[in-house]
CSV table of C-alpha atoms in Angstrom, one decimal:
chain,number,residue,atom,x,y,z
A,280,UNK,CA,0.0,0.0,0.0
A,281,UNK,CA,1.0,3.3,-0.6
A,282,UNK,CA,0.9,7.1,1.7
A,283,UNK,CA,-3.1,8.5,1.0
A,284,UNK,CA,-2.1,12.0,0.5
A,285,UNK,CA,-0.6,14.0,-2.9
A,286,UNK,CA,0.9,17.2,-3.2
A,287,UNK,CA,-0.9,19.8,-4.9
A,288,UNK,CA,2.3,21.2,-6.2
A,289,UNK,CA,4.5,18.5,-6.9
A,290,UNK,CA,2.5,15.6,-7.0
A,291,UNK,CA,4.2,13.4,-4.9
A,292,UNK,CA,2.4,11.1,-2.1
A,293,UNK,CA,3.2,11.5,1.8
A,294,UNK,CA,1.6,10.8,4.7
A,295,UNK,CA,-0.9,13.0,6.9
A,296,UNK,CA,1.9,15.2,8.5
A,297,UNK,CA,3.8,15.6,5.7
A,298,UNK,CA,1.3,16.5,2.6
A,299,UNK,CA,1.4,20.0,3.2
A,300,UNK,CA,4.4,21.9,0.7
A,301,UNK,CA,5.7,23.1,3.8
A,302,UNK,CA,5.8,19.7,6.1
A,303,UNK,CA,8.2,18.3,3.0
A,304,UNK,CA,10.3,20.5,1.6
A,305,UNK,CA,7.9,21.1,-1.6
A,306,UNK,CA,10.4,21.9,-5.0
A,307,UNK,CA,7.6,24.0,-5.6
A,308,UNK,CA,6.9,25.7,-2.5
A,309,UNK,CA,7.1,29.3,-4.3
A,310,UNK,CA,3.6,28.5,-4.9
A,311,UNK,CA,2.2,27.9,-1.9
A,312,UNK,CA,3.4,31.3,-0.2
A,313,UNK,CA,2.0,34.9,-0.6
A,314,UNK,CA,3.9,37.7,-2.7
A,315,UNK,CA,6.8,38.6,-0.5
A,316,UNK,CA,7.5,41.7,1.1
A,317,UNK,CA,10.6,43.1,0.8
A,318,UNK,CA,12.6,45.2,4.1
A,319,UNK,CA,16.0,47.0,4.2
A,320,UNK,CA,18.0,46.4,6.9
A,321,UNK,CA,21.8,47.8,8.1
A,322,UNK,CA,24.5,46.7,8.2
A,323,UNK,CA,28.2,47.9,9.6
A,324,UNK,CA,29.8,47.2,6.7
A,325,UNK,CA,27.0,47.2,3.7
A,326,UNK,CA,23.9,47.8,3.3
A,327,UNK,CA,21.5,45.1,2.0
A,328,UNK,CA,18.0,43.9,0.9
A,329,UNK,CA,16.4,41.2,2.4
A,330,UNK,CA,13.5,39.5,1.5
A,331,UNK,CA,11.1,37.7,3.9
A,332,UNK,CA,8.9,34.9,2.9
A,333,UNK,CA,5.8,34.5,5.2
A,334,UNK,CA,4.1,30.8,4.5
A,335,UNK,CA,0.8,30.3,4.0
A,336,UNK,CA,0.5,27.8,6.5
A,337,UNK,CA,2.0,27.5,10.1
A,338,UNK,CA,5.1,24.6,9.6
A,339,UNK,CA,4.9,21.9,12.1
A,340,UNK,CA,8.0,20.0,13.5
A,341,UNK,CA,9.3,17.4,11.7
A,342,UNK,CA,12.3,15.0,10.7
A,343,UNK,CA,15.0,17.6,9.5
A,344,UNK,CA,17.9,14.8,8.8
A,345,UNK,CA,17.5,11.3,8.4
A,346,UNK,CA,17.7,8.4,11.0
A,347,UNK,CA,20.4,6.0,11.8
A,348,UNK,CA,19.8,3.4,9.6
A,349,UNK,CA,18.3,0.2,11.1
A,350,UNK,CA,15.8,-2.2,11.2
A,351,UNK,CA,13.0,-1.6,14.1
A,352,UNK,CA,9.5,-1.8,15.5
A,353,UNK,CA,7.7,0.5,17.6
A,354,UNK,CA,5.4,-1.0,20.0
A,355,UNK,CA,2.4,1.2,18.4
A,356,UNK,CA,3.5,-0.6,15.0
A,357,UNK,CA,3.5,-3.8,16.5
A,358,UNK,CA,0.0,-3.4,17.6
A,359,UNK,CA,-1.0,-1.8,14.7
A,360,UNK,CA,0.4,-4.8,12.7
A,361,UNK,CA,-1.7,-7.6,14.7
A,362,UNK,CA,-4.4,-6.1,14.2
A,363,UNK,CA,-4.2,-6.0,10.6
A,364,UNK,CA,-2.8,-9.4,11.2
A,365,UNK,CA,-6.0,-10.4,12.7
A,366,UNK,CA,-8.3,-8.4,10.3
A,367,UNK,CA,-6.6,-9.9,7.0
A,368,UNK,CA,-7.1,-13.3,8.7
A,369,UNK,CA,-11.0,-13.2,9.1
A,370,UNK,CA,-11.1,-11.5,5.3
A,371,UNK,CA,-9.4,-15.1,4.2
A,372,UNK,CA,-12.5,-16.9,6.5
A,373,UNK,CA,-15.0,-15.0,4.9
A,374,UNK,CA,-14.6,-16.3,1.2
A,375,UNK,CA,-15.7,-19.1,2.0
A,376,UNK,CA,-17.2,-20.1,6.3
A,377,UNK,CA,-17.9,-23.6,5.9
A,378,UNK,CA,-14.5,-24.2,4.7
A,379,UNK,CA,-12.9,-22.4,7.2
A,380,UNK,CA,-11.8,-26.0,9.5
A,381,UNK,CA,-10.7,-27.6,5.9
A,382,UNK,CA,-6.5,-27.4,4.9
A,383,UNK,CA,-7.6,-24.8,2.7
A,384,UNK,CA,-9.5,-22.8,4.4
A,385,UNK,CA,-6.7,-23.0,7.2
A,386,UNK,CA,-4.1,-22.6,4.9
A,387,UNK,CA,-5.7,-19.2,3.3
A,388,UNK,CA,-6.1,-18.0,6.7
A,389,UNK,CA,-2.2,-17.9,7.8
A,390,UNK,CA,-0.5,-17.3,4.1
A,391,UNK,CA,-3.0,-14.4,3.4
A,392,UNK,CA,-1.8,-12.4,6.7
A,393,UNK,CA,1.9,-13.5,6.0
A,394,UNK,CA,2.0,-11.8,2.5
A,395,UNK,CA,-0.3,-8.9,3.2
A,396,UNK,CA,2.5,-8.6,6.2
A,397,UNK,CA,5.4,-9.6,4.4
A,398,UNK,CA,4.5,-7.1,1.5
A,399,UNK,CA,4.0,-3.9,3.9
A,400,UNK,CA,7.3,-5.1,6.1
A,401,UNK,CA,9.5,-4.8,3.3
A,402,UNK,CA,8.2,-1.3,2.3
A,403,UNK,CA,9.1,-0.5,6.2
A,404,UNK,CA,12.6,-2.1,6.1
A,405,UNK,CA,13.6,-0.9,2.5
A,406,UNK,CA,12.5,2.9,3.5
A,407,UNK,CA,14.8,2.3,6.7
A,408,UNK,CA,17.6,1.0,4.8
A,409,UNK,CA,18.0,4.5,3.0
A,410,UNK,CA,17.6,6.2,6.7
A,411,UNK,CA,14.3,7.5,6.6
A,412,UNK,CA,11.3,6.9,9.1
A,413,UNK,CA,8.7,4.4,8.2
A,414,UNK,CA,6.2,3.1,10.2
A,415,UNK,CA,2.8,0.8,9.6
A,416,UNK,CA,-0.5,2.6,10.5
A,417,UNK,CA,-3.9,1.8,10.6
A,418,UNK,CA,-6.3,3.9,8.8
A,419,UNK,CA,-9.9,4.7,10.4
A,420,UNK,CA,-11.4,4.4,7.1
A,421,UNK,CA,-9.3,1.4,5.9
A,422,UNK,CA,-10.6,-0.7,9.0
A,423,UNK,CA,-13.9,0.2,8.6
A,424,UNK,CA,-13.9,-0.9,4.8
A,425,UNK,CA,-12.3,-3.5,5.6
A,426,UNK,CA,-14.7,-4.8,8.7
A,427,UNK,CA,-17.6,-4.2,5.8
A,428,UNK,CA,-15.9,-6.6,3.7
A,429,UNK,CA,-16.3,-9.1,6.5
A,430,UNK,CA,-20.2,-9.1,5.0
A,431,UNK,CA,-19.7,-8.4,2.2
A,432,UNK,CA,-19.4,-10.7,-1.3
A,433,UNK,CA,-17.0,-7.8,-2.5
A,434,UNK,CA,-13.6,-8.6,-0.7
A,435,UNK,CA,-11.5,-5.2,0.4
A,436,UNK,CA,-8.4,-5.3,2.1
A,437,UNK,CA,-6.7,-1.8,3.2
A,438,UNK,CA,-6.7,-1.9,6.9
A,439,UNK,CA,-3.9,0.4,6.9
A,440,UNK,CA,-0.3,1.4,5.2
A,441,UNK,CA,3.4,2.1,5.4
A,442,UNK,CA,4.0,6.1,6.6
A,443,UNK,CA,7.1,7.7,5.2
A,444,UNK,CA,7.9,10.5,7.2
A,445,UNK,CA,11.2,12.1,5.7
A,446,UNK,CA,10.8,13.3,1.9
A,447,UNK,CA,12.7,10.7,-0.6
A,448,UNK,CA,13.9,11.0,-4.2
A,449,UNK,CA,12.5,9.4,-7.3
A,450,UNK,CA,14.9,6.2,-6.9
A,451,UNK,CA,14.5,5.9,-3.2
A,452,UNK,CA,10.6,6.2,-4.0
A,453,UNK,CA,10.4,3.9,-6.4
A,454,UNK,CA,12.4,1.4,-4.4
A,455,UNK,CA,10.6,1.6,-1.3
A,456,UNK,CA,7.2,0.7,-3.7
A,457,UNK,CA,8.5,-2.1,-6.1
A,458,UNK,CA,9.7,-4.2,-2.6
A,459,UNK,CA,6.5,-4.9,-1.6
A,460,UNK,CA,5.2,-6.7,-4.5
A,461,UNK,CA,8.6,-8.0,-5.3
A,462,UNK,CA,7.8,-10.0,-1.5
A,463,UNK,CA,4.9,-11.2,-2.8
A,464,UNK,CA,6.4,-12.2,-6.7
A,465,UNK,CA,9.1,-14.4,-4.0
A,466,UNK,CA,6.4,-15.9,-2.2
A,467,UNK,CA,4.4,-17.0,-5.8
A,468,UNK,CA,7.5,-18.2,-7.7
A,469,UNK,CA,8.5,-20.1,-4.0
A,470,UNK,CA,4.6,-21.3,-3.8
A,471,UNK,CA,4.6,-22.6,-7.3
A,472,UNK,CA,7.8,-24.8,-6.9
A,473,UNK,CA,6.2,-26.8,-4.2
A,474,UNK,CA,3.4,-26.9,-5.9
A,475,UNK,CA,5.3,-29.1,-8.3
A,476,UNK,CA,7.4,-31.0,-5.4
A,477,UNK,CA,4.2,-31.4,-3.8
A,478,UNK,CA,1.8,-32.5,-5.8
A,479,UNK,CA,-0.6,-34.4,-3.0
A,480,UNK,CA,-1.0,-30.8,-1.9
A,481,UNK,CA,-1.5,-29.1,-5.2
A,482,UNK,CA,-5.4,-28.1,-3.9
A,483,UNK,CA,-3.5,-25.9,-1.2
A,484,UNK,CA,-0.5,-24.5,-2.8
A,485,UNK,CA,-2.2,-23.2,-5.8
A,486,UNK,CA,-3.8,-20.8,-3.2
A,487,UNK,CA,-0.6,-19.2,-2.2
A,488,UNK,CA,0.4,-19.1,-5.9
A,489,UNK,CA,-2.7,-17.1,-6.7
A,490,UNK,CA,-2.6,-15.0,-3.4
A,491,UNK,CA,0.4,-13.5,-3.9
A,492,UNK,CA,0.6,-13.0,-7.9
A,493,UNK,CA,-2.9,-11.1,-7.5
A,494,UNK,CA,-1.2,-9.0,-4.3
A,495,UNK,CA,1.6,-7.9,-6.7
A,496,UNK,CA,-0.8,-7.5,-9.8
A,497,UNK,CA,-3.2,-5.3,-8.0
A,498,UNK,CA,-0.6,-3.1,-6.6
A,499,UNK,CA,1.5,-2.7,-9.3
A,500,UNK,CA,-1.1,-1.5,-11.4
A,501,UNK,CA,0.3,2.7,-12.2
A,502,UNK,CA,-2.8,4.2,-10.6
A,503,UNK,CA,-3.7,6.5,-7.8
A,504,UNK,CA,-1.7,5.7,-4.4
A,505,UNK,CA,-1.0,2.5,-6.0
A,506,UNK,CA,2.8,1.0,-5.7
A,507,UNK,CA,2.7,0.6,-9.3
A,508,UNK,CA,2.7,4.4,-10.6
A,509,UNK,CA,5.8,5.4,-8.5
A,510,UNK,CA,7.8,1.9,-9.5
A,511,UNK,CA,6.3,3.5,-13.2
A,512,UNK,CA,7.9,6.6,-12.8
A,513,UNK,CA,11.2,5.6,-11.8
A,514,UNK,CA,11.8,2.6,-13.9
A,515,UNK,CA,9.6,1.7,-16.8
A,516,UNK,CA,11.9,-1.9,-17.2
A,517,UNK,CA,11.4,-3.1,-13.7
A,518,UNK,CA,7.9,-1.7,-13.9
A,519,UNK,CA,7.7,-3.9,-16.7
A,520,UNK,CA,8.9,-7.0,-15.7
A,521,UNK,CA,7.6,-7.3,-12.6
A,522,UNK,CA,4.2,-6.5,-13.6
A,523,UNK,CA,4.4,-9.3,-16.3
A,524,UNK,CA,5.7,-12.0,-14.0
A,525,UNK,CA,2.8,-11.0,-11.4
A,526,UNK,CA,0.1,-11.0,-14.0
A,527,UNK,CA,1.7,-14.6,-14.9
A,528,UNK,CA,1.3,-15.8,-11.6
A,529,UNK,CA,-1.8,-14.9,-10.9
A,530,UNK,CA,-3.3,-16.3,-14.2
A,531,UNK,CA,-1.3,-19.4,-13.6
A,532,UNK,CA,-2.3,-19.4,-9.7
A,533,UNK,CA,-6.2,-19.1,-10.8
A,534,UNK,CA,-5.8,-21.7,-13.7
A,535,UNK,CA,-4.9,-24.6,-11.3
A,536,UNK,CA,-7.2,-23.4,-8.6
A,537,UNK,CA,-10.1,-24.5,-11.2
């Protein structure tokens, strides 16, 4: 999943403390600001003009330099991250309740929280590899869409998302987005070779095949908040390829589910 709020001005996608121009050091703040008024001050040894800059919104503290770099957990993120745990789990139950005691039913409910976790992890630990804060939230209207699902035939799952605090660069951007879905590409390419070493449990695996190809699919598609339109934007190749190999999977995943 990707942050819910864009720029006006620059277009990029940040978090709720961070979309304003002035909460992320905006390229185009100039246009977010009032004309400037211009004072003359003195000076001993020159005299100069200087020109002051009032913004049109009050600035709010945040990250001025990046963090040590390092993987870690916050104890708000931890519980933010069971309970998505717990929410994507009762999702997987609600395709189908009278299968929830069979393998698959079982088996659906623990891979379907693994790469829905995996897949926002590595967002988290690839944005903290390049020093900058990230952090998995919850999102009020997330859980509640999600919780509707639970009764619903139509199946939504966006309990919450990764927060990137600190602002990032095209490349850093479009890495932090393409590592999720390259989790869950791993996790189809891994569930499709047991699926062949296996084959007494072919009924199960092709889940997890399917699971994750459609995981990567979806997200990589270049739209909205989507992973897919800032992997786009960086690098049209890797775009590419992975969206390929995910749309691959998850035809191949759906095929043997038949």
């Amino acid at each position: 999943m990707s942050l819910p709020f864009t720029c006006p001005l620059c277009g990029r996608k940040f978090c709720v403390d961070h979309h304003l121009p002035e909460n992320h050091n905006c390229p185009r703040i100039d246009e977010a600001k009032p004309p400037y008024v211009k004072t003359t001050t003195s000076d001993t040894s020159s005299m100069s003009e200087e020109t002051e800059w009032t913004p049109l919104f009050p600035l709010r503290e945040r990250p001025t330099s990046r963090i040590r770099r390092g993987f870690n957990f916050s104890r708000k993120e931890v519980l933010h991250l069971t309970i998505a745990a717990i929410l994507t789990a009762l999702i997987a139950l609600s395709f189908q309740p009278e299968l929830a005691i069979s393998l698959r039913g079982v088996f659906l409910a623990v891979v379907m929280p693994i790469s829905f976790l995996l897949h926002e992890i590595a967002h988290k630990f690839t944005a903290q590899r390049f020093g900058i804060w990230a952090e998995f939230r919850l999102m009020l209207f997330g859980v509640l869409l999600t919780l509707f699902s639970l009764v619903s035939p139509f199946k939504i799952l966006a309990p919450g998302a990764v927060m990137i605090a600190s602002p990032t660069n095209m490349e850093e951007e479009g890495k932090i987005s393409v590592a999720g879905p390259l989790v869950n590409l791993f996790l189809g390419i891994f569930f499709w070779g047991l699926y062949y070493l296996y084959t007494q449990f072919q009924t199960v695996l092709c889940i997890g095949i399917f699971l994750n190809g459609f995981i990567a699919l979806f997200n990589l598609f270049p739209v909205g908040i989507l992973d897919g339109e800032k992997v786009l934007h960086w690098n049209k190749v890797i775009w590419g390829a992975t969206f390929m190999l995910a749309l691959f999977l998850t035809i191949f995943g759906g095929w043997v589910c038949l």
